PDB file of C-alpha atoms in Angstrom:
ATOM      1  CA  UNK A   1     -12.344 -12.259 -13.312  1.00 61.00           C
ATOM      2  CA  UNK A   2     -12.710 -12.976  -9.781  1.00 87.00           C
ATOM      3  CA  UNK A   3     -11.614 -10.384  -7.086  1.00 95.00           C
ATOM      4  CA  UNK A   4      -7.877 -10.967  -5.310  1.00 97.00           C
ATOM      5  CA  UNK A   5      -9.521  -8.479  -2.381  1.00 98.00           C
ATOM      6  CA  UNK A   6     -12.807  -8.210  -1.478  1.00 98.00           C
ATOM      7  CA  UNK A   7     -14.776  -6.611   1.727  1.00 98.00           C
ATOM      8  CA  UNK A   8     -18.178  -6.709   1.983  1.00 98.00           C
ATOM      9  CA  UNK A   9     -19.986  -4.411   4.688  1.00 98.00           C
ATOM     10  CA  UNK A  10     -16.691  -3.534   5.897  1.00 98.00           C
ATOM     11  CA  UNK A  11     -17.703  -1.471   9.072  1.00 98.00           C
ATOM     12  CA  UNK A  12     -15.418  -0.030  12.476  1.00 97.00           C
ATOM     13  CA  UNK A  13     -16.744   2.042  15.297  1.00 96.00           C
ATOM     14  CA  UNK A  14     -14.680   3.606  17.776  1.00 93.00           C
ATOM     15  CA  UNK A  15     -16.648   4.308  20.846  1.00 88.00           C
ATOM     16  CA  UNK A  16     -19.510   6.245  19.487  1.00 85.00           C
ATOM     17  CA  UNK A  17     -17.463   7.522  16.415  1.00 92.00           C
ATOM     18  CA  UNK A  18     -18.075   6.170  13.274  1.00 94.00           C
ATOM     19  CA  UNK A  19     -14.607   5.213  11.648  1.00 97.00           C
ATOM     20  CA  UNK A  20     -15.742   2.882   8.297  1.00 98.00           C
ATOM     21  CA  UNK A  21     -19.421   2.115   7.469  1.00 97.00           C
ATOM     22  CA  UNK A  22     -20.277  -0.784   5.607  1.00 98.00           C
ATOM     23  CA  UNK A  23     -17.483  -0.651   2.705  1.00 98.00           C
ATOM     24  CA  UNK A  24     -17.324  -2.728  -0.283  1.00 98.00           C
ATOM     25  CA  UNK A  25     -14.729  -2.879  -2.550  1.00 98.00           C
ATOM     26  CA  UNK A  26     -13.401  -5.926  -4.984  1.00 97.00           C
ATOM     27  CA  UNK A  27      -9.938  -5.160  -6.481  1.00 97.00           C
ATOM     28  CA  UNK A  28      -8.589  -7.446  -8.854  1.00 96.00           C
ATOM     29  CA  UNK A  29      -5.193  -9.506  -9.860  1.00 95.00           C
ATOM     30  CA  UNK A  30      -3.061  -6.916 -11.464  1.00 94.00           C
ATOM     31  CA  UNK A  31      -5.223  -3.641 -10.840  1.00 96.00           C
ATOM     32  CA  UNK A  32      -3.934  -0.579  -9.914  1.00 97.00           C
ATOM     33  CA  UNK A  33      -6.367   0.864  -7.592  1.00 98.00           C
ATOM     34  CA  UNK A  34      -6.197   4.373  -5.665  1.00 97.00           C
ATOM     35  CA  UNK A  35      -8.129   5.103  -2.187  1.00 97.00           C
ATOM     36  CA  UNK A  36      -8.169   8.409  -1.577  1.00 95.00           C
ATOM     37  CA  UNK A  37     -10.547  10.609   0.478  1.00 91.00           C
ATOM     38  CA  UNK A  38     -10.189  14.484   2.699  1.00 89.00           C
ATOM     39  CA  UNK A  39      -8.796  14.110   6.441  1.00 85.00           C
ATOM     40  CA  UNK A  40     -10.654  11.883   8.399  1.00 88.00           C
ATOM     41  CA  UNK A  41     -12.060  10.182   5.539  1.00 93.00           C
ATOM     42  CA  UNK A  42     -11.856   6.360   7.064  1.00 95.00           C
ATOM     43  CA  UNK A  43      -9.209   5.543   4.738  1.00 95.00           C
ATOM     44  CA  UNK A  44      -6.539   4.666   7.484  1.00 92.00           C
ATOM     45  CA  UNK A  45      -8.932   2.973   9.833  1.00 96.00           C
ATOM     46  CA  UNK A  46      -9.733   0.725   6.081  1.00 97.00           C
ATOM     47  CA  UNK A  47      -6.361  -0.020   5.556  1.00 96.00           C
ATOM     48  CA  UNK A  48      -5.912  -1.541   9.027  1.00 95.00           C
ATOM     49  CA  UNK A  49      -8.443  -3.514   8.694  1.00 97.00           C
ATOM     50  CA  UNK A  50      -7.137  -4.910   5.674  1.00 97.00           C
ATOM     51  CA  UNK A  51      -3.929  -5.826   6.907  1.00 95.00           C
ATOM     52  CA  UNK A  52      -5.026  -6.980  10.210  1.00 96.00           C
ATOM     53  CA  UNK A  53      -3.701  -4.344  12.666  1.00 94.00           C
ATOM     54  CA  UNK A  54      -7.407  -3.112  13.542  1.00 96.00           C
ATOM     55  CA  UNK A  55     -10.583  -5.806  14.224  1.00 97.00           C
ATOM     56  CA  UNK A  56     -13.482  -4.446  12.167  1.00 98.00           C
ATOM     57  CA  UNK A  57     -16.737  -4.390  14.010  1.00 97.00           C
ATOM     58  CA  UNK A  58     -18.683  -6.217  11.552  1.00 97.00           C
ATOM     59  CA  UNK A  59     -18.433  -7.343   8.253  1.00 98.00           C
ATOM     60  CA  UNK A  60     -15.837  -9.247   6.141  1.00 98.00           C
ATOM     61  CA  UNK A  61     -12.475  -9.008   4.493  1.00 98.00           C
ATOM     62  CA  UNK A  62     -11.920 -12.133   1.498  1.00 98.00           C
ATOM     63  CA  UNK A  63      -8.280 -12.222   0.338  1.00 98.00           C
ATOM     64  CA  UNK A  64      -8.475 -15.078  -2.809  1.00 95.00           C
ATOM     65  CA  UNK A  65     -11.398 -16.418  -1.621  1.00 93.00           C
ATOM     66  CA  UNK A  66     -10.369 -17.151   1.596  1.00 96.00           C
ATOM     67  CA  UNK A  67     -12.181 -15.507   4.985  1.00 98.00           C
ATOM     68  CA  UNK A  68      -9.377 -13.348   6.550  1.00 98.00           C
ATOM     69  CA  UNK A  69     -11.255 -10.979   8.331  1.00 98.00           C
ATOM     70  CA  UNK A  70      -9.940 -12.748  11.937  1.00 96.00           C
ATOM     71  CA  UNK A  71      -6.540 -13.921  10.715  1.00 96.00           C
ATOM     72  CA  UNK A  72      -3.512 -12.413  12.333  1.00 95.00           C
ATOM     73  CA  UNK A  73      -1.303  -9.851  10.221  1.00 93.00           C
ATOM     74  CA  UNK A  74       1.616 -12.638   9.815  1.00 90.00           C
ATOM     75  CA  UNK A  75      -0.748 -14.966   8.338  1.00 93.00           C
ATOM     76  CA  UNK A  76      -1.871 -12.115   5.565  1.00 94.00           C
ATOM     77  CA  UNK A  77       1.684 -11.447   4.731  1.00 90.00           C
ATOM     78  CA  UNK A  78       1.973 -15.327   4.207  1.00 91.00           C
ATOM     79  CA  UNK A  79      -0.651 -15.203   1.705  1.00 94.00           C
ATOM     80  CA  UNK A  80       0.640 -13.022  -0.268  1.00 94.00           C
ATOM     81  CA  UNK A  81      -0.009  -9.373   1.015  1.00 94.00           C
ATOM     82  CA  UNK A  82       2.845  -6.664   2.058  1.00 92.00           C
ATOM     83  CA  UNK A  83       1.893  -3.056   2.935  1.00 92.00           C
ATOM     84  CA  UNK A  84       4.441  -0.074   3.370  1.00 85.00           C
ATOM     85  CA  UNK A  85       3.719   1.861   6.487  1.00 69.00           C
ATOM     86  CA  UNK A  86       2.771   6.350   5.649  1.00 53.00           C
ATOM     87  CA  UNK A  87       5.901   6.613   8.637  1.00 55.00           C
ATOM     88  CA  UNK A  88       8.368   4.911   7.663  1.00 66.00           C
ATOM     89  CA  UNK A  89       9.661   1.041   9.396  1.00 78.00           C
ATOM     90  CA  UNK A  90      12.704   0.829   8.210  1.00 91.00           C
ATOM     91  CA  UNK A  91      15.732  -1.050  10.600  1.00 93.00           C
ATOM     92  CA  UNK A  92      17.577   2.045  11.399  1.00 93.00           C
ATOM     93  CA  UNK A  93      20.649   0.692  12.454  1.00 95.00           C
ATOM     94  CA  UNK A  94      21.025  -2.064   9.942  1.00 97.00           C
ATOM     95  CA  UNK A  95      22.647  -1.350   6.156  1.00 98.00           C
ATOM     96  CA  UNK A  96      20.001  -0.985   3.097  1.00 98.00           C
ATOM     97  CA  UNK A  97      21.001  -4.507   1.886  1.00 98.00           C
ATOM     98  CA  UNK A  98      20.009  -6.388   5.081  1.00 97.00           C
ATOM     99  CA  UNK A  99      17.201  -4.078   5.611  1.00 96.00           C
ATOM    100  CA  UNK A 100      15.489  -5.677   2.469  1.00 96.00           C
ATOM    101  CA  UNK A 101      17.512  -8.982   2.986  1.00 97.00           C
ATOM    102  CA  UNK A 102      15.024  -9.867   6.122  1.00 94.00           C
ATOM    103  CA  UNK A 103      11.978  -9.239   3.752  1.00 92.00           C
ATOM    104  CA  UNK A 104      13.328 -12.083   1.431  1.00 94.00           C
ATOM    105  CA  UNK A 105      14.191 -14.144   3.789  1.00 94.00           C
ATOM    106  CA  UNK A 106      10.580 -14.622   4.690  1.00 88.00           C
ATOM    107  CA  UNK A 107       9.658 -16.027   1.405  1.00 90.00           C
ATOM    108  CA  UNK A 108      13.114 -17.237   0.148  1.00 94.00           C
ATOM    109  CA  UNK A 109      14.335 -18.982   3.655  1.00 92.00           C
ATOM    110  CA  UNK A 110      18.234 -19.448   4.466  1.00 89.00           C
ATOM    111  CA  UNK A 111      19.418 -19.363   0.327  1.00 96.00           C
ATOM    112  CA  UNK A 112      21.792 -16.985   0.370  1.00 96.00           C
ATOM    113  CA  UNK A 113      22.385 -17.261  -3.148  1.00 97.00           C
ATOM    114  CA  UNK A 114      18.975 -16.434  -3.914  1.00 97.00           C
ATOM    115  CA  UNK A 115      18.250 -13.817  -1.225  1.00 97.00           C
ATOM    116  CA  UNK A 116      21.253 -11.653  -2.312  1.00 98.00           C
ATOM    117  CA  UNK A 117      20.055 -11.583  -5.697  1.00 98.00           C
ATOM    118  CA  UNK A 118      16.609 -10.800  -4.421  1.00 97.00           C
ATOM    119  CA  UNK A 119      18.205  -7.879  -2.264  1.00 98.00           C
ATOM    120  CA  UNK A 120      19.917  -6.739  -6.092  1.00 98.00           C
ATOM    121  CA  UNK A 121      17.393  -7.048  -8.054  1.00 97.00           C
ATOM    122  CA  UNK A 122      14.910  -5.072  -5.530  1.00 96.00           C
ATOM    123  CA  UNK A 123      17.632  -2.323  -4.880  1.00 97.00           C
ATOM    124  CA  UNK A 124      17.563  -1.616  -8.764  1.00 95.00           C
ATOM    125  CA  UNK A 125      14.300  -1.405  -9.073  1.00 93.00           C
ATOM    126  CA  UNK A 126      13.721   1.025  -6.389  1.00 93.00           C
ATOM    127  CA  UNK A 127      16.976   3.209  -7.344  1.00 91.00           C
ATOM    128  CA  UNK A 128      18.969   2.556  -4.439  1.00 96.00           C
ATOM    129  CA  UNK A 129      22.333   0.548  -5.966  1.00 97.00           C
ATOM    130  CA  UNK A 130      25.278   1.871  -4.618  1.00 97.00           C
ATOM    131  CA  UNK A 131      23.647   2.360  -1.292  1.00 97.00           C
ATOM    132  CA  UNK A 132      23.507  -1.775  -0.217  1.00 98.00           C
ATOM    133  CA  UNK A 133      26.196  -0.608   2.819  1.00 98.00           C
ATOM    134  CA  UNK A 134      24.728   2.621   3.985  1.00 98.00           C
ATOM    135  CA  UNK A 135      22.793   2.397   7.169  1.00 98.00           C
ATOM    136  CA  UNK A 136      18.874   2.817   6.944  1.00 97.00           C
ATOM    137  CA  UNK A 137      19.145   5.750   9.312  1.00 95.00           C
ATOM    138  CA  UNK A 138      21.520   7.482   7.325  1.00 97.00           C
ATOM    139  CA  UNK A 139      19.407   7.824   4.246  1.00 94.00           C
ATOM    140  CA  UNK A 140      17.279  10.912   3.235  1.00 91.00           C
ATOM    141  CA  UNK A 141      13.266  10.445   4.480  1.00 87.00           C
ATOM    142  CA  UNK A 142      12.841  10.198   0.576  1.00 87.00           C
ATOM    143  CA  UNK A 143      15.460   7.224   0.101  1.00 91.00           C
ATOM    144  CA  UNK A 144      14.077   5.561   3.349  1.00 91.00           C
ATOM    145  CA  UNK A 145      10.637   5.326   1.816  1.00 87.00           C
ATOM    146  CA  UNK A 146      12.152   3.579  -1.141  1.00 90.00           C
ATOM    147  CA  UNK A 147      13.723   1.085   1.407  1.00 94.00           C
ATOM    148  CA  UNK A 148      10.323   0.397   2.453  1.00 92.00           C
ATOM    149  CA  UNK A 149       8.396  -0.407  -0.946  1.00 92.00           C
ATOM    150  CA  UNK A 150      11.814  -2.210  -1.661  1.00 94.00           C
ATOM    151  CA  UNK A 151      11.083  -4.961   1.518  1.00 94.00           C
ATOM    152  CA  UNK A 152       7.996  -4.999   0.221  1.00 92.00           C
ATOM    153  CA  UNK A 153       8.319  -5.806  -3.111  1.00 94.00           C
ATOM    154  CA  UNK A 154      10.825  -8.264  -2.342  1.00 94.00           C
ATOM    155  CA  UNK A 155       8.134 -10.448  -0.465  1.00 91.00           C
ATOM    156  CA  UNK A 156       6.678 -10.613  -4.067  1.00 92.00           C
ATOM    157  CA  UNK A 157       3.428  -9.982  -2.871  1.00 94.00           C
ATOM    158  CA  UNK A 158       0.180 -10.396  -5.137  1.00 95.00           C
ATOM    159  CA  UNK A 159      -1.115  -7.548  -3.142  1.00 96.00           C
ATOM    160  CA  UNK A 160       1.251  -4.491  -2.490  1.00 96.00           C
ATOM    161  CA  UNK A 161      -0.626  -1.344  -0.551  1.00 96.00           C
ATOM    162  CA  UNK A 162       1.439   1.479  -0.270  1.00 94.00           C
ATOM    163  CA  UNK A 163       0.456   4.270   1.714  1.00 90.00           C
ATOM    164  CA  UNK A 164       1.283   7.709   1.224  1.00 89.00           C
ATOM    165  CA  UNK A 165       4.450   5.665  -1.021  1.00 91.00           C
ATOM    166  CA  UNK A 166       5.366   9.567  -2.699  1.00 91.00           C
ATOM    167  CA  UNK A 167       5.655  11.738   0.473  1.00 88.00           C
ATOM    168  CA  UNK A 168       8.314  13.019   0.921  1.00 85.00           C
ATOM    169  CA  UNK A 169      10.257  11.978  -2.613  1.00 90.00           C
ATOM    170  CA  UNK A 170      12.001  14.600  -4.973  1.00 91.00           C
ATOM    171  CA  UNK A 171      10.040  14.646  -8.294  1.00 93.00           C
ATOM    172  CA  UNK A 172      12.999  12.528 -10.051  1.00 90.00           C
ATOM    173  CA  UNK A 173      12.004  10.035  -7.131  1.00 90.00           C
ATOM    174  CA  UNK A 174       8.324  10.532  -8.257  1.00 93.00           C
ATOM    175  CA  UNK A 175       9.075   9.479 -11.572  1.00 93.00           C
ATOM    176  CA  UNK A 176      11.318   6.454 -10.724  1.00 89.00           C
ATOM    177  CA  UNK A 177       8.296   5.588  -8.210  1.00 92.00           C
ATOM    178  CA  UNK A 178       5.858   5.762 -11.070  1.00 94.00           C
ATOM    179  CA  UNK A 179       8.009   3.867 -13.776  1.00 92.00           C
ATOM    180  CA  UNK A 180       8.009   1.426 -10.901  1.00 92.00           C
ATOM    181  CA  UNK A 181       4.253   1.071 -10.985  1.00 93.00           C
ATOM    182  CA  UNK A 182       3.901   0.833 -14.385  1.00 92.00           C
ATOM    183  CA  UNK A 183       6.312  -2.107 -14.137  1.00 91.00           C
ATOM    184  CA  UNK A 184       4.240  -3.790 -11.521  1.00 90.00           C
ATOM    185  CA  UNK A 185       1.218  -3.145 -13.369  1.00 80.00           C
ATOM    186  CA  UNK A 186      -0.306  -7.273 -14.005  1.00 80.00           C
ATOM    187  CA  UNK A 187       2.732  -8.512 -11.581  1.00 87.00           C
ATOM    188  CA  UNK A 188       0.891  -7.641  -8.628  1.00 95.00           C
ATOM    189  CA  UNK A 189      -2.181  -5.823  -7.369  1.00 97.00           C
ATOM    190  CA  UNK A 190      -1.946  -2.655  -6.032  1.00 97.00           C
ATOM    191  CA  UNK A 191      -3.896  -0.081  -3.193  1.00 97.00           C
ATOM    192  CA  UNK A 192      -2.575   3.219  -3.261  1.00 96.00           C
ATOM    193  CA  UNK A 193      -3.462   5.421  -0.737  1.00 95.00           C
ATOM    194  CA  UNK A 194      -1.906   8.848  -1.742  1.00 92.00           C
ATOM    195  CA  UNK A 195      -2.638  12.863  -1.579  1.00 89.00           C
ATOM    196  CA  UNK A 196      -0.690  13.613  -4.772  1.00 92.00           C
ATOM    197  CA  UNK A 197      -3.625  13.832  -7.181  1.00 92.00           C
ATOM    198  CA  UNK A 198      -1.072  13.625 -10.221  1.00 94.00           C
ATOM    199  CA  UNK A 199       0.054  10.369  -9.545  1.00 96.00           C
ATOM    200  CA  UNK A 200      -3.003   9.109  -8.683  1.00 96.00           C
ATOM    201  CA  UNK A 201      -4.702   9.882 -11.674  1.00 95.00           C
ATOM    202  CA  UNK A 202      -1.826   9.319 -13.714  1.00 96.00           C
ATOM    203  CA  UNK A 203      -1.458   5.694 -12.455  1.00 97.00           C
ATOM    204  CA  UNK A 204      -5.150   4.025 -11.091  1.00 97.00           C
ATOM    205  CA  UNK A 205      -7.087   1.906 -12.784  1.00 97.00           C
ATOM    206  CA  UNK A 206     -10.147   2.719 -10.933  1.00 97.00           C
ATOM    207  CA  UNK A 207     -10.083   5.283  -7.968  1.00 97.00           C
ATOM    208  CA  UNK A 208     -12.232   5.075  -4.463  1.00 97.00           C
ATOM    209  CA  UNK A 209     -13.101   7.928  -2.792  1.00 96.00           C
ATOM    210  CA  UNK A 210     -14.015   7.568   1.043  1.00 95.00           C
ATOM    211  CA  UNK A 211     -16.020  10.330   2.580  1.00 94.00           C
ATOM    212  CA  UNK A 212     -17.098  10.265   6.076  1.00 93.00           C
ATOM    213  CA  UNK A 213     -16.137   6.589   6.699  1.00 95.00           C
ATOM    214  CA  UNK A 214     -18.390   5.956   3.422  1.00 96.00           C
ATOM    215  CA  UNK A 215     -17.920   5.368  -0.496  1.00 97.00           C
ATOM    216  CA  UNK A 216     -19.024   8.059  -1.826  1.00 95.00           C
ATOM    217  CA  UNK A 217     -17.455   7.530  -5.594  1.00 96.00           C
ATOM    218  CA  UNK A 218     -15.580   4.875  -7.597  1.00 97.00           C
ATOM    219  CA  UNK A 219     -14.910   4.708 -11.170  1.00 97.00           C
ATOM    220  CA  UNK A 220     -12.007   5.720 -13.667  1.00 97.00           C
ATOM    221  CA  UNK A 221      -9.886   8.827 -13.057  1.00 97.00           C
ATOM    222  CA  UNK A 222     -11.772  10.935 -15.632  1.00 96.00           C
ATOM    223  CA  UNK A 223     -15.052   9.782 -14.052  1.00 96.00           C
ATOM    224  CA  UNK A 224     -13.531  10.553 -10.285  1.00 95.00           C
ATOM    225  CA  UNK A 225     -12.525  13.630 -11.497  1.00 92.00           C
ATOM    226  CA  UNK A 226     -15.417  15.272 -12.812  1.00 92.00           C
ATOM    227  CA  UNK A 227     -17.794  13.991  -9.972  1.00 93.00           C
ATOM    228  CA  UNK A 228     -19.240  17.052  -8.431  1.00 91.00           C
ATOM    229  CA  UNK A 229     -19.601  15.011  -5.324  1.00 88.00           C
ATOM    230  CA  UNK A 230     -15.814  14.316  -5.174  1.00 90.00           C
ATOM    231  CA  UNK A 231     -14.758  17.930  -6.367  1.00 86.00           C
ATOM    232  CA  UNK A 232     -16.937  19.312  -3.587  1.00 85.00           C
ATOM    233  CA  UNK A 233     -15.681  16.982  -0.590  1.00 78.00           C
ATOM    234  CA  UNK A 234     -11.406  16.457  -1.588  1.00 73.00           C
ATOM    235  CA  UNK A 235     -10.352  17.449  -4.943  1.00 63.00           C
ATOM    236  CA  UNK A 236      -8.688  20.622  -4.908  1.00 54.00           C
ATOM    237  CA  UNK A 237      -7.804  19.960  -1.543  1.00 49.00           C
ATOM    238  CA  UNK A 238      -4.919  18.791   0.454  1.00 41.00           C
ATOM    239  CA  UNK A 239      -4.952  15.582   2.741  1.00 41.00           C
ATOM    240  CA  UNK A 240      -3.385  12.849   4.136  1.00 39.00           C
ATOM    241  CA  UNK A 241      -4.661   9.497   5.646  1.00 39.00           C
TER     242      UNK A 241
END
């Protein structure tokens, strides 16, 4: 099966700081994949690269094929990749509905028909019914993070990366969050960049570890987990992008 994402060499220096060295990765349609890694790891300085907010300084980034290591972030999102921000980017003053309504507008136009059912559907799925009216800013941080993967998801993107998607969520939000997943699971890939080891192992696929702007493990959960390499440089550890 050919890869949805690819990077090959993926590298980005800052000055004389090493950020990312030379990453490859191929994630494919449908695959659940975790990126995790200790504080200062690379894995935030990946991400934008991925999504277009950060230029690397050399190598490549291959989204279906196609070359998008120099294409803008809009043109990404066209193709068919969201991401939900670790702060949350949310339209404060604007209710929960329209919040995700301007998500599917950008892939369902002007139908109004079609976008409110969107906005429905998405609000289910996330847990938020009953809360179309309330303003974004008037939400718990918890609820406002489920905002977020819910404009995402209601781009329908092929690739979803959520960063950090559990911070901040009760565990009955954790679960909802990870029933979610398992939903999503063949509908669309996902990159999950997250510091609660339970989840992650509970929900990847396959699991890469960054270390020192580097890969320093991929494989299965069980695999990532009893890597002495990995035990030694994050499990057991807290951290965040």
């Amino acid at each position: 099966m050919s890869a949805l994402l690819s990077t090959r060499a993926l590298s980005r220096s800052f000055g004389g700081l090493r950020a990312v060295h030379e990453v490859d990765l191929d994630l494919g349609p449908g695959e659940v994949r975790a990126l995790i890694g200790p504080n200062g790891a690379g894995k935030t300085t990946f991400v934008s690269m991925l999504i277009g907010r950060v230029a690397p300084s050399s190598g490549r980034v291959l989204f279906d094929g196609q070359d998008i290591t120099r294409r803008p972030a809009h043109a990404r999102v066209r193709l068919g990749l969201a991401y939900t921000f670790q702060i949350t980017s949310v339209f404060a003053r604007l209710p929960v509905a329209e919040n995700v309504a301007l998500a599917a507008r950008r892939r369902l136009g002007r139908d109004r028909a079609a976008v409110a059912a969107e906005v429905a559907r998405t609000l289910g799925r996330v847990g938020l019914t009953g809360r179309e009216k309330i303003a974004a800013a008037d939400l718990s941080y918890g609820h406002q993070r489920l905002l977020e993967l819910a404009m995402g998801l209601a781009q329908a993107p092929r690739l979803l990366i959520l960063d950090e998607p559990t911070q901040g969520l009760s565990e009955p939000e954790i679960e909802t969050f990870k029933a979610l997943v398992r939903t999503l699971a063949g509908e669309t890939a996902i990159l999950l960049i997250e510091h609660n080891m339970g989840v992650v192992m509970e929900l990847a696929d396959r699991i890469t570890v960054l270390d020192a702007g580097v890969v320093l493990a991929e494989g299965a959960p069980a695999a990532i987990r009893a890597d002495a390499r990995v035990q030694a440089a994050y499990l057991g550890t807290a951290a965040d992008a």
